Tab-separated table of C-alpha atoms and ligand atoms in Angstrom:
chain	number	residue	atom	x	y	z
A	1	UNK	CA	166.240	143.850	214.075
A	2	UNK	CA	163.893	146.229	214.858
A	3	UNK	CA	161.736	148.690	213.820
A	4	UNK	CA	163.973	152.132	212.892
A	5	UNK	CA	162.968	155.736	212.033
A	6	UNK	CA	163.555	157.419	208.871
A	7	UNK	CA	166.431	159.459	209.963
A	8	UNK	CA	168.301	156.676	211.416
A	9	UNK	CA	167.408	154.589	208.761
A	10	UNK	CA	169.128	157.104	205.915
A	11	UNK	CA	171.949	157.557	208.114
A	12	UNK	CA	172.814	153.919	208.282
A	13	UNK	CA	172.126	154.186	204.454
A	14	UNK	CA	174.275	157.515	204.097
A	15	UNK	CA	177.211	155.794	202.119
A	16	UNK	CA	174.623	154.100	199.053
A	17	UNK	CA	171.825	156.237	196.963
A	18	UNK	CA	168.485	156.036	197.823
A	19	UNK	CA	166.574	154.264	200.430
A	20	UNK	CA	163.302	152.409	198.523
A	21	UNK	CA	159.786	153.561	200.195
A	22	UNK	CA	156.924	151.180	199.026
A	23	UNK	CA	153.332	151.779	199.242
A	24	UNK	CA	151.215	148.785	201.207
A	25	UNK	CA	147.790	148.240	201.449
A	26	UNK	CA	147.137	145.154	203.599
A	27	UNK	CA	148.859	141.935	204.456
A	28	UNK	CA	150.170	140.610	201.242
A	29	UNK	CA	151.572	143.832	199.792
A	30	UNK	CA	153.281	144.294	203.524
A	31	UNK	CA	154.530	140.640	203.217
A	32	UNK	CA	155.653	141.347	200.052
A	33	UNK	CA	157.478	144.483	200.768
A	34	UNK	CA	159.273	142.941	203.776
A	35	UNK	CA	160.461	139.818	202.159
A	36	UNK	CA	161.699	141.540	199.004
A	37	UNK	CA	163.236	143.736	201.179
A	38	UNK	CA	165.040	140.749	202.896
A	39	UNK	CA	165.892	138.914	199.563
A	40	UNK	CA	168.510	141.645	199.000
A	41	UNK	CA	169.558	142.289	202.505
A	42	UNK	CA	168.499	146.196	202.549
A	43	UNK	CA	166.968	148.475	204.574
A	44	UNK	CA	163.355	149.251	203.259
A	45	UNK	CA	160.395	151.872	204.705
A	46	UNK	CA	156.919	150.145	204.210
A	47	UNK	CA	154.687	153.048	204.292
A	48	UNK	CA	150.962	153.680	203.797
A	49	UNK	CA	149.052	156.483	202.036
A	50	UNK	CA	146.943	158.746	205.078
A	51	UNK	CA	143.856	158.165	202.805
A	52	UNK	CA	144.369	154.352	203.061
A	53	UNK	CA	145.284	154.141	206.870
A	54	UNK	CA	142.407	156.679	207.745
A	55	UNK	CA	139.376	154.296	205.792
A	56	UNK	CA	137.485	152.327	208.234
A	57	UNK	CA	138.912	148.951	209.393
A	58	UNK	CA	142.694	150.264	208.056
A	59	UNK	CA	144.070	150.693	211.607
A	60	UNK	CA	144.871	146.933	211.730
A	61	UNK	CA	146.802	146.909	208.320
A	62	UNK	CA	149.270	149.689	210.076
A	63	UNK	CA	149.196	147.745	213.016
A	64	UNK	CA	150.377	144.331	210.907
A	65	UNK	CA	152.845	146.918	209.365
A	66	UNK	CA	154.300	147.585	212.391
A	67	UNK	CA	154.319	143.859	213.670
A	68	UNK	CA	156.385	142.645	210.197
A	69	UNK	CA	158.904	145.551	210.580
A	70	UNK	CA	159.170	144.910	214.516
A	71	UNK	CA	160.341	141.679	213.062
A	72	UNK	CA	161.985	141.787	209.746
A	73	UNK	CA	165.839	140.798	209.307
A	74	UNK	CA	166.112	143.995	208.171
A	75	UNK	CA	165.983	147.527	209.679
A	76	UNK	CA	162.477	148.818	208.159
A	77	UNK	CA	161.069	152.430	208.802
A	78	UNK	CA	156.670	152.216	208.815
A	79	UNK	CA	156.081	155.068	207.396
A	80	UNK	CA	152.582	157.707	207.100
A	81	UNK	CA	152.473	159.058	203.315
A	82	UNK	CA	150.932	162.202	202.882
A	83	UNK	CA	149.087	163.156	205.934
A	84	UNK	CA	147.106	166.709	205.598
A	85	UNK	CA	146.511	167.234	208.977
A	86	UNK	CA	148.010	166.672	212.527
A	87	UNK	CA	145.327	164.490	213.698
A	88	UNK	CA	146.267	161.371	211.216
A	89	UNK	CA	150.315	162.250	211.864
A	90	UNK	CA	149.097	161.489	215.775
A	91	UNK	CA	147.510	158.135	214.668
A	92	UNK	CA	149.532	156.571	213.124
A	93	UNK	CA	151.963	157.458	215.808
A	94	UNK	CA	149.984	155.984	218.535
A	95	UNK	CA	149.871	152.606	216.009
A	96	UNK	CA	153.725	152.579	216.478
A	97	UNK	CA	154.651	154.124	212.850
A	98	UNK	CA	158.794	155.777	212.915
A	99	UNK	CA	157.617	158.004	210.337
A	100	UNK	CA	155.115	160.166	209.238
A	101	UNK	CA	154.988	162.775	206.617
A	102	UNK	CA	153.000	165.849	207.117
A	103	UNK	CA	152.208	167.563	203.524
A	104	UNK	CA	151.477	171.136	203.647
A	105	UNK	CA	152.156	172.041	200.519
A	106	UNK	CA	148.892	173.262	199.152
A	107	UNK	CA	149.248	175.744	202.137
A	108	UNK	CA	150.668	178.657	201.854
A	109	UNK	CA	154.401	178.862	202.831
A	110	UNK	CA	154.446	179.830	206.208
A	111	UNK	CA	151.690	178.056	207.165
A	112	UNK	CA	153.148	174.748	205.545
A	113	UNK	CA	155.980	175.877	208.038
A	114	UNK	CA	153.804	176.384	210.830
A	115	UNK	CA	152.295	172.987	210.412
A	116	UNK	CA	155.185	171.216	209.733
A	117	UNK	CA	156.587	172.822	212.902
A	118	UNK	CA	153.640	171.552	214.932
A	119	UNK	CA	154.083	167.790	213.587
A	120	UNK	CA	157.445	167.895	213.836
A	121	UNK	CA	157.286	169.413	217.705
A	122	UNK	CA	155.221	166.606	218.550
A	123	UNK	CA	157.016	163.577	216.309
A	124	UNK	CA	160.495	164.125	217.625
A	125	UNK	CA	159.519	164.186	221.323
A	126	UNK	CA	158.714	160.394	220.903
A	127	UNK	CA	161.704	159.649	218.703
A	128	UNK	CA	159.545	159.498	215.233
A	129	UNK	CA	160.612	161.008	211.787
A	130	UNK	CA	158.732	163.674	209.532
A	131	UNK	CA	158.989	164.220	205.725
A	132	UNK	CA	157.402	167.630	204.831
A	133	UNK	CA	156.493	168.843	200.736
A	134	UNK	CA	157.729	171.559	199.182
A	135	UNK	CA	156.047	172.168	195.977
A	136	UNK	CA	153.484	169.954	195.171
A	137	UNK	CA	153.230	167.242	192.573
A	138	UNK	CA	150.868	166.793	189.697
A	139	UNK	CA	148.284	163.425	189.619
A	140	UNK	CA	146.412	161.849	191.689
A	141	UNK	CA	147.338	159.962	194.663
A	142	UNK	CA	144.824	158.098	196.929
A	143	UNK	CA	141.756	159.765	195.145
A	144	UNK	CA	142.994	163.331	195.521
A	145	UNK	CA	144.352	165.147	192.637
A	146	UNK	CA	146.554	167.854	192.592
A	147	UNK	CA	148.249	170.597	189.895
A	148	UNK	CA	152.302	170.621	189.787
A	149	UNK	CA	154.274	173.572	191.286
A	150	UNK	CA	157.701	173.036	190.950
A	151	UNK	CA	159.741	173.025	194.056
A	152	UNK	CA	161.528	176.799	194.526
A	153	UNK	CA	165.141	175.395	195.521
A	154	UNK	CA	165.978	178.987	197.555
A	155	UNK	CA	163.100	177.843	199.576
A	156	UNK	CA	164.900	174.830	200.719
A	157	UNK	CA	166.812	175.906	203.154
A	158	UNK	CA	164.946	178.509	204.918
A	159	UNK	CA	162.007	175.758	205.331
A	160	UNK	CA	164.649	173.239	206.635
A	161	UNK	CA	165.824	175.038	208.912
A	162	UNK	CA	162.587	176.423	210.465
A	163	UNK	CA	160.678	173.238	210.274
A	164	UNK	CA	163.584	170.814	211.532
A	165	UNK	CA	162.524	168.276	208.954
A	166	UNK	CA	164.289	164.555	208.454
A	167	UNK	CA	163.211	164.689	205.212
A	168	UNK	CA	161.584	166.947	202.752
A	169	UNK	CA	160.201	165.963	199.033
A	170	UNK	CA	160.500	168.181	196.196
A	171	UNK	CA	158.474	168.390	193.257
A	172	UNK	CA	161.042	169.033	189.878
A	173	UNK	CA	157.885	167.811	187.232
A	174	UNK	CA	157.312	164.057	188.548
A	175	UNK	CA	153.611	162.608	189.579
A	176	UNK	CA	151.840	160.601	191.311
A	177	UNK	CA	150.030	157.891	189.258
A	178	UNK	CA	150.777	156.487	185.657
A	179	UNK	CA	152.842	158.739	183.737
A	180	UNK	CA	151.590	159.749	179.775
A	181	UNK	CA	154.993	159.577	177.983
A	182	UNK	CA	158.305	160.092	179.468
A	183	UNK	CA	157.961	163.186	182.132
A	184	UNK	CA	160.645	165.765	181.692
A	185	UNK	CA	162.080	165.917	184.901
A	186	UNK	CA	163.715	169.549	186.132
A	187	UNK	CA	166.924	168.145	187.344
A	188	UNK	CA	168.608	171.752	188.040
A	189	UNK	CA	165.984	171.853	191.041
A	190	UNK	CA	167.748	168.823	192.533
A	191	UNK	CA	170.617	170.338	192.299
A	192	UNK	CA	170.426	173.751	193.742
A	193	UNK	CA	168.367	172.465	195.987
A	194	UNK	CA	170.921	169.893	197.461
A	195	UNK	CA	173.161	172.264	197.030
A	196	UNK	CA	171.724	174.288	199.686
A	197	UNK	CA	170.786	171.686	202.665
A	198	UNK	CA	171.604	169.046	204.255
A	199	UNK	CA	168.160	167.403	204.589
A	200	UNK	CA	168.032	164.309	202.903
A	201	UNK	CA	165.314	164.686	199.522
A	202	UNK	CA	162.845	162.481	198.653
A	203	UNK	CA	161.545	161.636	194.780
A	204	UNK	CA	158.225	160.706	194.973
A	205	UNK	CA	155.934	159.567	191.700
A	206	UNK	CA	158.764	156.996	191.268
A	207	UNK	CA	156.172	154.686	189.073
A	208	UNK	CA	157.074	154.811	185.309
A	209	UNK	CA	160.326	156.977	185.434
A	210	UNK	CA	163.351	155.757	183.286
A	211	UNK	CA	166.220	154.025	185.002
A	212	UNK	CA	168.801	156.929	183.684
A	213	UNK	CA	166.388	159.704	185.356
A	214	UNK	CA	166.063	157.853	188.402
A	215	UNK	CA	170.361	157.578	188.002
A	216	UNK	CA	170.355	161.117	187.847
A	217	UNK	CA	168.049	161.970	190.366
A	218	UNK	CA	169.938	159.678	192.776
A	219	UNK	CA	173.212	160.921	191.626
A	220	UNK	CA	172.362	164.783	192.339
A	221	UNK	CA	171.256	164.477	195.671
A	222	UNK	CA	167.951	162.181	195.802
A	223	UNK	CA	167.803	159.805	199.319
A	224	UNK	CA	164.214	158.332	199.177
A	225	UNK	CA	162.122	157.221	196.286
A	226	UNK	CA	158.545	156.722	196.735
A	227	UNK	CA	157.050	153.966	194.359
A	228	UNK	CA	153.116	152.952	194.721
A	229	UNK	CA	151.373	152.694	191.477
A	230	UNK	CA	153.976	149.693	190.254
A	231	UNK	CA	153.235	147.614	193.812
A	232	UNK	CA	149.355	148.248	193.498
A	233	UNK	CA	150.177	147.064	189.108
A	234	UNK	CA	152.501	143.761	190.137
A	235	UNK	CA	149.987	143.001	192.678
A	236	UNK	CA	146.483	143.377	190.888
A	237	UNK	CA	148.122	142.193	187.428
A	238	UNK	CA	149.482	139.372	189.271
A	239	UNK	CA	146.187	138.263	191.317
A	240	UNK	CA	144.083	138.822	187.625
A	241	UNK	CA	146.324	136.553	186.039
A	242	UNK	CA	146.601	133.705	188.342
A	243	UNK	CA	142.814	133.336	188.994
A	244	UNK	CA	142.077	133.856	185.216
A	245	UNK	CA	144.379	130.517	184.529
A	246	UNK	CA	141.737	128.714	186.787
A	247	UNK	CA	138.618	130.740	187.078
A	248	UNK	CA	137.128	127.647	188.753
A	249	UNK	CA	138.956	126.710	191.613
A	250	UNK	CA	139.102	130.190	193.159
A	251	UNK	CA	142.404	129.544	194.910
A	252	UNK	CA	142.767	132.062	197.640
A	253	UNK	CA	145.466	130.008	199.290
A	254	UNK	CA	147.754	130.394	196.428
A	255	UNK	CA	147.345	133.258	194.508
A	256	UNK	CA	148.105	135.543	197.151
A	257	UNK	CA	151.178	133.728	197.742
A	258	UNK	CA	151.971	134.506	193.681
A	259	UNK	CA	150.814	138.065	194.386
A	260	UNK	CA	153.685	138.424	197.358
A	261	UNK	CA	156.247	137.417	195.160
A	262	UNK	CA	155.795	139.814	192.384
A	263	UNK	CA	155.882	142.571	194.906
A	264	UNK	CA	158.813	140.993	196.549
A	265	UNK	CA	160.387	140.747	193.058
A	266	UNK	CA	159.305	144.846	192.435
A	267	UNK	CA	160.952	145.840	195.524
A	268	UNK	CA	164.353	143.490	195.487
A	269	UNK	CA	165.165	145.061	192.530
A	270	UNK	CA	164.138	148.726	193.242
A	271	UNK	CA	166.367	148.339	196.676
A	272	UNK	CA	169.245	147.446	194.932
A	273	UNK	CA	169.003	149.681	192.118
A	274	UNK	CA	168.199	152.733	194.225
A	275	UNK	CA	171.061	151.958	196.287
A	276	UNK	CA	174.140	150.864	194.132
A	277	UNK	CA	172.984	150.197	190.460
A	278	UNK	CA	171.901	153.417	189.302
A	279	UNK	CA	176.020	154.220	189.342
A	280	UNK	CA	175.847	151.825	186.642
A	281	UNK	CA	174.045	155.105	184.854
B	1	13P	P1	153.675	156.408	192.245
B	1	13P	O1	152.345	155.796	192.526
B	1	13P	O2	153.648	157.285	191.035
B	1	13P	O3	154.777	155.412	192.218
B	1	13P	O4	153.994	157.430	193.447
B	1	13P	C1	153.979	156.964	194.757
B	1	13P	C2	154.265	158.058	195.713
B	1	13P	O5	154.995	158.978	195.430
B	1	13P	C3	153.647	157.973	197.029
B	1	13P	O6	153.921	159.087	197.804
């Protein structure tokens, strides 16, 4: 199996819910991501924050992401979270990513359009994938904060159409980060705005939402969930816990094993619920 680009990926996937997108941040989270991924048998996109590829030294953790999804069992998308320029979009291309996403939406919206345009332009020539933002999301993702601005759904389809997007996230009240309380989630934007496209839609902020919303989401259109905050919180909890049992023999053969199961565990069961359980809902 090979490595596979976001739009082929959720058209092989077109017949379940949602595809599962993971954040990774160096070998055992990818490790982790891949073999929860092939616990289950689904596909799975492995994908890495712009702010975390772009830090000095990171090139070789998108290269090793690229090297596990050349050879997983299953087809896996590497994918470029929330690039703000073209530049980084062009990087991680040259690493050998399917897909990036180009997030313009603190622009204004035609020049989100124009820039979108410009990635997109360049990312389909080379058979790669791009997920644009419409709206933007509250909280704070890779240092960077932002304020919400719901997604307007009539919008939708004039920026799919210009832009030529595989993918494009919406912002209906989820966040980036922990969540304080259960968000109220603005379904109706989902819904009118699936209503009016084709392109598949992508949740992101997936960390600390109920199973019913995510049910929902999935159910009114939703193709791609982003979760990050509950790999980096099964990872670090995980590693804390393991040395604190044995503070003395500072086993750094083991406890990253431990640590690649819990994410392996995290994503197995986001996969399949994304995918089929959330019609349990
Ligand atoms: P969480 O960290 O809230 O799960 O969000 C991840 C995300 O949406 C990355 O784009």
């Amino acid at each position: 199996m090979s490595i596979i680009n976001l739009k082929d990926l959720l058209c092989i996937h077109k017949n379940l819910g949602a595809v599962g997108a993971f954040s990774t941040y160096d070998l055992f989270s990818a490790q982790g991501i891949i073999a929860g991924a092939e616990r289950v048998g689904r596909p799975v996109i492995m994908m890495i924050g712009a702010g975390v590829l772009n830090r000095q030294g990171n090139d070789e953790v998108g290269r090793i992401m690229v090297h596990l999804a050349e050879k997983a069992s299953v087809p896996a998308a590497v994918f470029l979270d929330h690039a703000k320029d073209f530049a980084s979009c062009m990087k991680a291309i040259r690493l050998g990513f399917s897909a990036v996403m180009i997030d313009g939406s603190a622009l204004p919206f035609e020049e989100n359009i124009s820039l979108t345009k410009q990635v997109v332009a360049a990312a389909h020539a080379v058979g790669v994938s791009v997920e644009a933002e419409l709206g933007a999301l509250a909280g704070i993702e890779d240092g960077e904060s932002s304020e919400l601005k719901l997604t307007n759904p009539a919008d939708v389809p004039i920026f799919a159409e210009k832009t030529d997007v595989d993918a494009l996230a919406v912002s209906i009240g989820n966040a980036h980060g922990l969540y304080k309380g259960i968000p109220k989630l603005h379904f109706e934007v989902v819904e009118k705005s699936a209503a009016l496209t084709a392109t598949p839609l992508v949740l992101h902020g997936g960390t600390g939402l109920e199973a019913a919303q995510f049910a929902k989401a999935v159910s009114l259109g939703m193709k791609k969930v982003n979760i990050g905050t509950e790999i980096k919180r099964a990872y670090m909890d995980t590693f804390v816990r393991e040395h604190s049992n044995d503070t003395q023999s500072y086993d750094l053969i083991g406890v990253p094993q431990k640590v690649k199961q819990a994410v392996s565990e995290v994503v197995a069961a986001d996969l399949d619920f994304f995918a089929e359980g959330w019609k349990k809902y």
